[in-house]
Amino acid sequence: MLRISRQEANQVNRNPSTTLGRPRDADADRVIIEAVLDLIAEGVTLSDLSFVAVAARARVGRNTVYRRWPTKQSLLLDTLAAIARPLPRLGNEIRDDLVALVKITAERSQHPRDGRLLQALLAERHAFPELSQAYENTVVRPRRQALIDTVHRGIATGELRADLDSAWATTVLISPALWPPSGTDTHITSAADLAEKVVDLVLIGLCATR
């Protein structure tokens, strides 16, 4: 059973690339996690992913993998933590902070390998409920809370409407970053471009009237 302490969760949030609680060879960790990402990107499902395949792709012994991660779920959690972008430094203009927060989500979802892992987790979340919940607690929830806090700050400063539902505003802001529009007619050139377009469009409805 996958269990994560509050201290471990805080550690992942501060530095998503940090593994949970085990001093290890960082180079070996990186190679193994890269192997997991490669296999998932090639179409291997989370259910079918095996330590044998991971070790073969990473060119390490199976015991090297087992010593670091006793279960597949712990390996997958560290892999998910490794692809999570750190939270940006906030405290700027409300628009700038919203753009920065939406951008880190867009970067992750648009990345060819990172996005594939997130899609795989979404597809098999019912088969890996503890992994899904752990990822929600350690990565998703802190980023969502940062967006909500930024919206609250905008309401407090009078930049955003006082009657806003912050949870709904956050959902509207983050959804296009999680499932970016496709097609040439969108004229989206990068994650940063998407973040600016989304925030500027949504702010038309969120900004307080002067």
CSV table of C-alpha atoms in Angstrom, one decimal:
chain,number,residue,atom,x,y,z
A,1,MET,CA,0.0,0.0,0.0
A,2,LEU,CA,1.3,3.4,-1.0
A,3,ARG,CA,1.5,5.8,2.0
A,4,ILE,CA,3.0,9.2,2.0
A,5,SER,CA,3.7,11.3,5.0
A,6,ARG,CA,2.9,15.0,5.3
A,7,GLN,CA,6.7,15.7,5.4
A,8,GLU,CA,7.2,13.7,2.2
A,9,ALA,CA,4.4,15.5,0.5
A,10,ASN,CA,5.8,18.9,1.4
A,11,GLN,CA,9.2,17.8,0.1
A,12,VAL,CA,7.8,16.9,-3.3
A,13,ASN,CA,5.9,20.2,-3.5
A,14,ARG,CA,9.1,22.2,-2.7
A,15,ASN,CA,11.2,20.2,-5.2
A,16,PRO,CA,9.2,17.9,-7.4
A,17,SER,CA,12.3,16.2,-8.8
A,18,THR,CA,13.3,15.0,-5.3
A,19,THR,CA,12.6,11.4,-4.6
A,20,LEU,CA,10.7,10.5,-1.5
A,21,GLY,CA,12.8,9.7,1.6
A,22,ARG,CA,15.7,7.6,0.2
A,23,PRO,CA,19.2,8.9,-0.2
A,24,ARG,CA,20.3,7.4,-3.5
A,25,ASP,CA,22.4,7.7,-6.6
A,26,ALA,CA,20.8,10.6,-8.5
A,27,ASP,CA,22.2,9.4,-11.8
A,28,ALA,CA,20.7,6.0,-11.5
A,29,ASP,CA,17.4,7.5,-10.4
A,30,ARG,CA,17.3,9.7,-13.4
A,31,VAL,CA,18.1,6.9,-15.9
A,32,ILE,CA,15.4,4.7,-14.4
A,33,ILE,CA,12.8,7.5,-14.4
A,34,GLU,CA,13.7,8.3,-18.0
A,35,ALA,CA,13.2,4.7,-18.9
A,36,VAL,CA,9.7,4.7,-17.4
A,37,LEU,CA,8.8,7.9,-19.3
A,38,ASP,CA,10.1,6.4,-22.6
A,39,LEU,CA,8.1,3.2,-22.1
A,40,ILE,CA,4.9,5.0,-21.3
A,41,ALA,CA,5.4,7.3,-24.3
A,42,GLU,CA,5.8,4.3,-26.5
A,43,GLY,CA,2.4,3.0,-25.5
A,44,VAL,CA,3.0,0.7,-22.5
A,45,THR,CA,0.2,1.0,-20.0
A,46,LEU,CA,0.7,1.6,-16.3
A,47,SER,CA,-0.8,-1.9,-15.7
A,48,ASP,CA,1.6,-3.5,-18.2
A,49,LEU,CA,4.7,-1.6,-17.0
A,50,SER,CA,7.1,-4.0,-15.3
A,51,PHE,CA,10.3,-3.7,-13.4
A,52,VAL,CA,11.9,-6.1,-15.9
A,53,ALA,CA,11.1,-3.8,-18.8
A,54,VAL,CA,12.2,-0.7,-16.9
A,55,ALA,CA,15.5,-2.3,-15.9
A,56,ALA,CA,16.2,-3.4,-19.5
A,57,ARG,CA,15.5,0.0,-20.9
A,58,ALA,CA,17.6,1.7,-18.2
A,59,ARG,CA,20.3,-0.9,-18.7
A,60,VAL,CA,20.5,-1.6,-15.0
A,61,GLY,CA,19.9,-4.7,-12.9
A,62,ARG,CA,16.4,-5.4,-11.6
A,63,ASN,CA,17.8,-5.2,-8.0
A,64,THR,CA,18.9,-1.7,-8.7
A,65,VAL,CA,15.2,-0.8,-9.4
A,66,TYR,CA,13.8,-2.8,-6.5
A,67,ARG,CA,16.2,-1.3,-4.0
A,68,ARG,CA,15.0,2.2,-4.8
A,69,TRP,CA,11.3,1.4,-5.3
A,70,PRO,CA,9.8,-1.6,-3.6
A,71,THR,CA,6.5,-1.2,-5.6
A,72,LYS,CA,5.5,-0.1,-9.0
A,73,GLN,CA,3.3,2.6,-7.5
A,74,SER,CA,6.2,4.2,-5.6
A,75,LEU,CA,8.2,4.2,-8.8
A,76,LEU,CA,5.3,5.8,-10.7
A,77,LEU,CA,4.8,8.4,-8.0
A,78,ASP,CA,8.4,9.5,-8.1
A,79,THR,CA,8.2,9.6,-11.9
A,80,LEU,CA,5.1,11.9,-11.7
A,81,ALA,CA,6.9,14.0,-9.1
A,82,ALA,CA,9.9,14.3,-11.4
A,83,ILE,CA,7.9,15.8,-14.3
A,84,ALA,CA,6.1,18.3,-12.1
A,85,ARG,CA,7.3,21.9,-12.6
A,86,PRO,CA,8.1,23.8,-9.4
A,87,LEU,CA,5.7,26.4,-8.4
A,88,PRO,CA,6.7,29.9,-9.7
A,89,ARG,CA,7.6,32.7,-7.4
A,90,LEU,CA,4.3,34.7,-6.9
A,91,GLY,CA,3.5,38.2,-5.6
A,92,ASN,CA,3.6,40.1,-8.9
A,93,GLU,CA,0.7,41.6,-10.8
A,94,ILE,CA,-2.4,39.3,-10.7
A,95,ARG,CA,-2.3,38.7,-14.4
A,96,ASP,CA,1.4,37.8,-14.4
A,97,ASP,CA,0.9,35.3,-11.5
A,98,LEU,CA,-2.1,33.7,-13.2
A,99,VAL,CA,-0.1,33.4,-16.5
A,100,ALA,CA,2.9,31.8,-14.6
A,101,LEU,CA,0.6,29.3,-12.9
A,102,VAL,CA,-1.3,28.3,-16.0
A,103,LYS,CA,2.0,28.1,-18.0
A,104,ILE,CA,3.5,25.4,-15.8
A,105,THR,CA,0.5,23.2,-16.3
A,106,ALA,CA,0.5,23.8,-20.0
A,107,GLU,CA,4.2,23.0,-20.3
A,108,ARG,CA,3.6,19.6,-18.5
A,109,SER,CA,0.5,18.6,-20.5
A,110,GLN,CA,2.0,19.7,-23.9
A,111,HIS,CA,5.3,17.9,-23.4
A,112,PRO,CA,5.3,14.7,-25.6
A,113,ARG,CA,6.5,12.3,-22.9
A,114,ASP,CA,5.2,14.1,-19.7
A,115,GLY,CA,1.8,14.6,-21.2
A,116,ARG,CA,1.6,10.9,-22.2
A,117,LEU,CA,2.2,9.8,-18.6
A,118,LEU,CA,-0.5,12.0,-17.3
A,119,GLN,CA,-2.9,10.7,-19.9
A,120,ALA,CA,-2.0,7.1,-18.9
A,121,LEU,CA,-2.7,7.9,-15.3
A,122,LEU,CA,-6.0,9.5,-16.1
A,123,ALA,CA,-7.0,6.4,-18.2
A,124,GLU,CA,-6.1,4.0,-15.4
A,125,ARG,CA,-6.9,6.1,-12.4
A,126,HIS,CA,-9.4,3.5,-11.2
A,127,ALA,CA,-6.8,0.7,-11.3
A,128,PHE,CA,-4.3,2.9,-9.4
A,129,PRO,CA,-6.5,4.8,-6.9
A,130,GLU,CA,-3.8,5.3,-4.3
A,131,LEU,CA,-1.3,6.6,-6.9
A,132,SER,CA,-4.0,9.0,-8.3
A,133,GLN,CA,-4.8,10.3,-4.8
A,134,ALA,CA,-1.1,10.7,-3.9
A,135,TYR,CA,-0.5,12.6,-7.1
A,136,GLU,CA,-3.5,14.8,-6.4
A,137,ASN,CA,-2.3,15.5,-2.9
A,138,THR,CA,1.3,16.2,-3.6
A,139,VAL,CA,1.2,17.9,-7.0
A,140,VAL,CA,-2.2,18.9,-8.3
A,141,ARG,CA,-3.7,20.3,-5.1
A,142,PRO,CA,-0.9,22.7,-4.2
A,143,ARG,CA,-0.9,24.1,-7.7
A,144,ARG,CA,-4.7,24.5,-7.7
A,145,GLN,CA,-4.5,26.2,-4.3
A,146,ALA,CA,-1.9,28.6,-5.6
A,147,LEU,CA,-4.3,29.6,-8.3
A,148,ILE,CA,-7.2,30.0,-5.8
A,149,ASP,CA,-5.0,32.1,-3.5
A,150,THR,CA,-4.0,34.3,-6.4
A,151,VAL,CA,-7.7,34.8,-7.3
A,152,HIS,CA,-8.5,35.6,-3.7
A,153,ARG,CA,-5.6,38.2,-3.7
A,154,GLY,CA,-7.1,39.8,-6.8
A,155,ILE,CA,-10.5,40.0,-5.2
A,156,ALA,CA,-8.9,41.6,-2.1
A,157,THR,CA,-7.0,44.2,-4.1
A,158,GLY,CA,-10.1,45.0,-6.1
A,159,GLU,CA,-8.6,43.8,-9.4
A,160,LEU,CA,-11.1,41.0,-9.7
A,161,ARG,CA,-14.8,40.9,-9.1
A,162,ALA,CA,-15.9,40.6,-5.5
A,163,ASP,CA,-18.6,38.0,-6.4
A,164,LEU,CA,-16.3,35.6,-8.0
A,165,ASP,CA,-16.5,31.9,-7.3
A,166,SER,CA,-12.7,31.2,-6.9
A,167,ALA,CA,-13.0,27.4,-7.5
A,168,TRP,CA,-14.9,27.9,-10.7
A,169,ALA,CA,-12.6,30.6,-11.9
A,170,THR,CA,-9.6,28.3,-11.2
A,171,THR,CA,-11.3,25.5,-13.2
A,172,VAL,CA,-11.9,27.8,-16.2
A,173,LEU,CA,-8.3,29.0,-16.1
A,174,ILE,CA,-6.7,25.6,-15.8
A,175,SER,CA,-8.8,23.4,-18.1
A,176,PRO,CA,-7.4,24.7,-21.4
A,177,ALA,CA,-3.9,24.1,-20.1
A,178,LEU,CA,-4.7,20.5,-19.2
A,179,TRP,CA,-6.5,19.8,-22.5
A,180,PRO,CA,-5.0,22.4,-24.9
A,181,PRO,CA,-7.0,23.1,-28.1
A,182,SER,CA,-5.6,21.6,-31.3
A,183,GLY,CA,-5.7,22.7,-34.9
A,184,THR,CA,-4.0,25.5,-36.8
A,185,ASP,CA,-6.9,27.9,-36.3
A,186,THR,CA,-6.0,28.3,-32.6
A,187,HIS,CA,-2.7,30.0,-33.4
A,188,ILE,CA,-1.1,28.7,-30.2
A,189,THR,CA,2.6,28.7,-30.5
A,190,SER,CA,3.8,27.6,-27.1
A,191,ALA,CA,2.7,26.9,-23.5
A,192,ALA,CA,3.5,30.5,-22.6
A,193,ASP,CA,1.4,31.7,-25.5
A,194,LEU,CA,-1.5,29.5,-24.4
A,195,ALA,CA,-1.2,30.7,-20.9
A,196,GLU,CA,-1.3,34.4,-21.9
A,197,LYS,CA,-4.3,33.9,-24.3
A,198,VAL,CA,-6.3,31.9,-21.7
A,199,VAL,CA,-5.7,34.4,-18.8
A,200,ASP,CA,-6.3,37.5,-20.9
A,201,LEU,CA,-9.6,36.0,-22.3
A,202,VAL,CA,-10.8,34.8,-18.9
A,203,LEU,CA,-9.9,38.1,-17.2
A,204,ILE,CA,-12.4,39.9,-19.4
A,205,GLY,CA,-15.1,38.2,-17.3
A,206,LEU,CA,-13.2,38.2,-14.0
A,207,CYS,CA,-11.9,41.8,-13.8
A,208,ALA,CA,-13.8,44.3,-11.6
A,209,THR,CA,-15.5,47.1,-13.6
A,210,ARG,CA,-13.9,50.5,-13.0
